[in-house]
């Protein structure tokens, strides 16, 4: 019997011997909170800047121009994108665009200067951006290996709090939560960036075009 099978067997035995649950854990979370767009955006930007992320506001007509400008500012020449990303967002970029797939080995992603993805939902209260592996967001490795992540956030995808944000997610999808650039502290409490993901996070915050 392998170590894995032994551990799972012990867990099953413990569950069999455990007494039945007397009551359910209350889940009465506060939900349904709303704020006007301007207030939600202001709250989100405050959180993102506090996390040392770079925020770029633009209107519905200029996300491509903003993304191109950001990529130029960071000196990106080779950019990775998920297969379902809106191609119009990179119309002004003159470098190499690498469309990611499961066939691309993760170590090769380190050769990218930056990655551009969309997002699913964003929590203004915590400044957390949620990715769910959709075609325009790609696999998790794509957003963790390159040093620069440019993530596009639509204003109408910004919710006030965590319960409201979670309500817009599909639980079965692989969720990645981003709260600013990757950072941690060493044993002497010195901040170290880029340990678990990109050291530089650029958020392009835009309004969606009206249909």
CSV table of C-alpha atoms in Angstrom, one decimal:
chain,number,residue,atom,x,y,z
A,1,UNK,CA,0.0,0.0,0.0
A,2,UNK,CA,1.4,3.4,-1.0
A,3,UNK,CA,1.7,6.3,1.4
A,4,UNK,CA,-1.2,8.0,-0.4
A,5,UNK,CA,-3.5,5.0,0.1
A,6,UNK,CA,-2.5,4.7,3.7
A,7,UNK,CA,-3.4,8.4,4.4
A,8,UNK,CA,-6.7,8.1,2.6
A,9,UNK,CA,-7.6,4.9,4.4
A,10,UNK,CA,-6.9,6.6,7.8
A,11,UNK,CA,-9.1,9.6,6.8
A,12,UNK,CA,-11.9,7.2,5.9
A,13,UNK,CA,-11.6,5.4,9.2
A,14,UNK,CA,-11.6,8.7,11.1
A,15,UNK,CA,-14.8,9.9,9.2
A,16,UNK,CA,-16.5,6.6,10.1
A,17,UNK,CA,-15.7,6.9,13.8
A,18,UNK,CA,-16.5,10.6,14.0
A,19,UNK,CA,-19.9,11.5,15.6
A,20,UNK,CA,-22.6,12.9,13.3
A,21,UNK,CA,-22.6,16.7,12.9
A,22,UNK,CA,-25.2,18.2,15.3
A,23,UNK,CA,-25.8,21.3,13.4
A,24,UNK,CA,-24.8,23.0,10.1
A,25,UNK,CA,-22.3,25.9,10.1
A,26,UNK,CA,-24.3,29.1,9.6
A,27,UNK,CA,-23.6,30.7,6.2
A,28,UNK,CA,-25.5,33.9,6.6
A,29,UNK,CA,-23.0,36.1,4.8
A,30,UNK,CA,-23.8,39.6,3.9
A,31,UNK,CA,-24.6,39.7,0.2
A,32,UNK,CA,-26.1,42.0,-2.4
A,33,UNK,CA,-24.1,45.1,-1.6
A,34,UNK,CA,-23.8,47.6,-4.4
A,35,UNK,CA,-22.0,50.9,-4.9
A,36,UNK,CA,-22.1,53.4,-7.8
A,37,UNK,CA,-19.5,52.7,-10.5
A,38,UNK,CA,-17.3,55.6,-9.5
A,39,UNK,CA,-17.2,54.6,-5.8
A,40,UNK,CA,-16.5,50.9,-6.6
A,41,UNK,CA,-13.7,51.9,-9.0
A,42,UNK,CA,-12.2,54.3,-6.5
A,43,UNK,CA,-12.2,51.7,-3.7
A,44,UNK,CA,-10.6,49.1,-6.1
A,45,UNK,CA,-7.9,51.5,-7.3
A,46,UNK,CA,-7.1,52.4,-3.7
A,47,UNK,CA,-6.6,48.7,-2.8
A,48,UNK,CA,-4.6,47.9,-5.9
A,49,UNK,CA,-2.2,50.9,-5.5
A,50,UNK,CA,-1.8,49.9,-1.8
A,51,UNK,CA,-0.7,46.5,-3.1
A,52,UNK,CA,1.9,48.2,-5.4
A,53,UNK,CA,0.0,47.3,-8.6
A,54,UNK,CA,0.0,49.7,-11.5
A,55,UNK,CA,-3.5,50.8,-12.5
A,56,UNK,CA,-4.3,52.2,-16.0
A,57,UNK,CA,-7.8,53.6,-16.6
A,58,UNK,CA,-9.3,53.8,-20.1
A,59,UNK,CA,-12.6,54.1,-21.8
A,60,UNK,CA,-14.4,51.4,-23.8
A,61,UNK,CA,-12.7,52.5,-27.0
A,62,UNK,CA,-9.1,52.5,-25.9
A,63,UNK,CA,-8.1,49.2,-24.1
A,64,UNK,CA,-5.9,48.2,-27.1
A,65,UNK,CA,-4.1,51.5,-27.0
A,66,UNK,CA,-3.6,51.3,-23.3
A,67,UNK,CA,-2.3,47.7,-23.4
A,68,UNK,CA,0.1,48.6,-26.2
A,69,UNK,CA,1.4,51.6,-24.2
A,70,UNK,CA,1.8,49.5,-21.0
A,71,UNK,CA,3.7,46.8,-22.9
A,72,UNK,CA,6.0,49.4,-24.4
A,73,UNK,CA,6.7,51.0,-21.0
A,74,UNK,CA,7.8,47.6,-19.6
A,75,UNK,CA,9.9,46.9,-22.6
A,76,UNK,CA,8.0,43.8,-23.7
A,77,UNK,CA,9.0,42.3,-27.0
A,78,UNK,CA,7.7,38.7,-26.6
A,79,UNK,CA,4.2,38.5,-25.0
A,80,UNK,CA,2.2,35.4,-24.1
A,81,UNK,CA,-1.6,35.3,-24.4
A,82,UNK,CA,-4.3,32.7,-23.8
A,83,UNK,CA,-5.9,31.3,-26.9
A,84,UNK,CA,-9.3,33.0,-26.3
A,85,UNK,CA,-8.0,36.5,-25.7
A,86,UNK,CA,-9.6,39.3,-27.8
A,87,UNK,CA,-7.2,39.7,-30.7
A,88,UNK,CA,-8.2,43.4,-31.0
A,89,UNK,CA,-6.5,44.1,-27.7
A,90,UNK,CA,-3.0,43.6,-29.3
A,91,UNK,CA,-3.6,45.2,-32.7
A,92,UNK,CA,-1.0,47.9,-31.9
A,93,UNK,CA,1.7,45.6,-30.4
A,94,UNK,CA,4.6,45.1,-32.9
A,95,UNK,CA,6.4,42.4,-31.0
A,96,UNK,CA,6.0,38.6,-31.0
A,97,UNK,CA,2.7,37.2,-29.7
A,98,UNK,CA,2.9,33.7,-28.3
A,99,UNK,CA,-0.5,31.9,-28.0
A,100,UNK,CA,-0.2,29.6,-25.0
A,101,UNK,CA,-1.5,26.0,-24.9
A,102,UNK,CA,-1.1,22.9,-22.8
A,103,UNK,CA,1.6,21.8,-25.2
A,104,UNK,CA,3.9,24.7,-24.3
A,105,UNK,CA,6.3,23.5,-21.4
A,106,UNK,CA,6.0,25.7,-18.4
A,107,UNK,CA,9.8,26.5,-18.4
A,108,UNK,CA,9.4,28.1,-21.8
A,109,UNK,CA,7.0,30.6,-20.3
A,110,UNK,CA,9.9,32.1,-18.5
A,111,UNK,CA,11.2,33.4,-21.9
A,112,UNK,CA,8.1,35.7,-22.2
A,113,UNK,CA,8.6,39.3,-21.3
A,114,UNK,CA,4.9,39.6,-20.2
A,115,UNK,CA,1.5,38.0,-20.4
A,116,UNK,CA,-1.8,39.6,-21.2
A,117,UNK,CA,-5.1,38.1,-19.9
A,118,UNK,CA,-8.7,39.0,-19.2
A,119,UNK,CA,-10.4,38.4,-15.8
A,120,UNK,CA,-13.7,37.0,-14.5
A,121,UNK,CA,-14.6,39.2,-11.6
A,122,UNK,CA,-12.8,41.6,-9.2
A,123,UNK,CA,-13.5,42.4,-5.5
A,124,UNK,CA,-13.2,46.1,-4.8
A,125,UNK,CA,-13.1,45.7,-1.0
A,126,UNK,CA,-10.1,43.5,-1.1
A,127,UNK,CA,-8.5,44.5,-4.4
A,128,UNK,CA,-8.6,40.8,-5.5
A,129,UNK,CA,-8.8,39.8,-9.2
A,130,UNK,CA,-10.3,36.4,-9.9
A,131,UNK,CA,-9.2,34.3,-12.9
A,132,UNK,CA,-11.1,31.1,-13.7
A,133,UNK,CA,-9.2,29.5,-16.5
A,134,UNK,CA,-11.6,30.6,-19.2
A,135,UNK,CA,-10.3,30.8,-22.8
A,136,UNK,CA,-9.4,34.5,-22.4
A,137,UNK,CA,-7.6,33.9,-19.2
A,138,UNK,CA,-5.7,30.6,-19.9
A,139,UNK,CA,-4.0,28.2,-17.6
A,140,UNK,CA,-2.6,29.1,-14.2
A,141,UNK,CA,1.1,28.6,-15.3
A,142,UNK,CA,0.7,31.4,-17.9
A,143,UNK,CA,-0.1,34.0,-15.3
A,144,UNK,CA,2.5,32.8,-12.7
A,145,UNK,CA,5.8,32.3,-14.7
A,146,UNK,CA,6.3,35.6,-16.7
A,147,UNK,CA,7.6,38.6,-14.7
A,148,UNK,CA,4.9,41.0,-15.9
A,149,UNK,CA,1.2,40.3,-15.9
A,150,UNK,CA,-1.2,42.8,-17.7
A,151,UNK,CA,-4.7,41.9,-16.7
A,152,UNK,CA,-7.7,43.6,-18.2
A,153,UNK,CA,-10.6,44.3,-15.8
A,154,UNK,CA,-14.0,45.6,-17.0
A,155,UNK,CA,-15.7,48.0,-14.6
A,156,UNK,CA,-19.0,46.0,-14.8
A,157,UNK,CA,-17.1,42.9,-13.5
A,158,UNK,CA,-16.1,44.7,-10.3
A,159,UNK,CA,-18.2,43.7,-7.2
A,160,UNK,CA,-18.1,45.3,-3.8
A,161,UNK,CA,-17.2,42.4,-1.6
A,162,UNK,CA,-16.1,38.8,-1.5
A,163,UNK,CA,-19.5,37.2,-1.2
A,164,UNK,CA,-20.8,39.2,-4.2
A,165,UNK,CA,-17.6,38.2,-6.2
A,166,UNK,CA,-17.9,34.5,-5.3
A,167,UNK,CA,-21.5,34.4,-6.4
A,168,UNK,CA,-20.3,35.2,-10.0
A,169,UNK,CA,-17.9,32.3,-10.1
A,170,UNK,CA,-18.4,28.7,-11.2
A,171,UNK,CA,-17.1,26.6,-8.2
A,172,UNK,CA,-15.9,23.7,-10.5
A,173,UNK,CA,-13.5,26.0,-12.4
A,174,UNK,CA,-9.8,26.4,-11.4
A,175,UNK,CA,-9.8,29.8,-9.6
A,176,UNK,CA,-6.7,31.9,-9.3
A,177,UNK,CA,-6.9,34.9,-6.9
A,178,UNK,CA,-4.5,37.9,-7.5
A,179,UNK,CA,-4.1,40.6,-4.9
A,180,UNK,CA,-1.3,42.7,-6.2
A,181,UNK,CA,2.2,41.6,-7.4
A,182,UNK,CA,3.6,38.4,-6.0
A,183,UNK,CA,5.4,39.2,-2.7
A,184,UNK,CA,6.4,37.7,0.6
A,185,UNK,CA,8.7,38.4,3.5
A,186,UNK,CA,11.9,36.6,4.4
A,187,UNK,CA,13.0,35.6,7.9
A,188,UNK,CA,14.1,39.2,8.6
A,189,UNK,CA,10.8,40.6,7.4
A,190,UNK,CA,12.2,42.1,4.3
A,191,UNK,CA,9.8,42.2,1.4
A,192,UNK,CA,10.7,39.9,-1.5
A,193,UNK,CA,8.8,40.3,-4.7
A,194,UNK,CA,8.3,37.8,-7.5
A,195,UNK,CA,8.6,34.6,-5.4
A,196,UNK,CA,5.2,33.0,-6.3
A,197,UNK,CA,4.3,34.9,-9.5
A,198,UNK,CA,4.9,38.1,-11.5
A,199,UNK,CA,6.7,40.9,-9.7
A,200,UNK,CA,4.9,43.5,-11.8
A,201,UNK,CA,1.1,43.6,-12.0
A,202,UNK,CA,-0.6,46.1,-14.4
A,203,UNK,CA,-4.3,46.4,-14.3
A,204,UNK,CA,-6.1,47.9,-17.3
A,205,UNK,CA,-9.4,49.0,-16.0
A,206,UNK,CA,-12.0,49.9,-18.7
A,207,UNK,CA,-15.6,50.3,-19.4
A,208,UNK,CA,-17.3,47.8,-21.8
A,209,UNK,CA,-18.7,49.2,-25.0
A,210,UNK,CA,-22.5,49.7,-25.0
A,211,UNK,CA,-24.4,47.4,-27.3
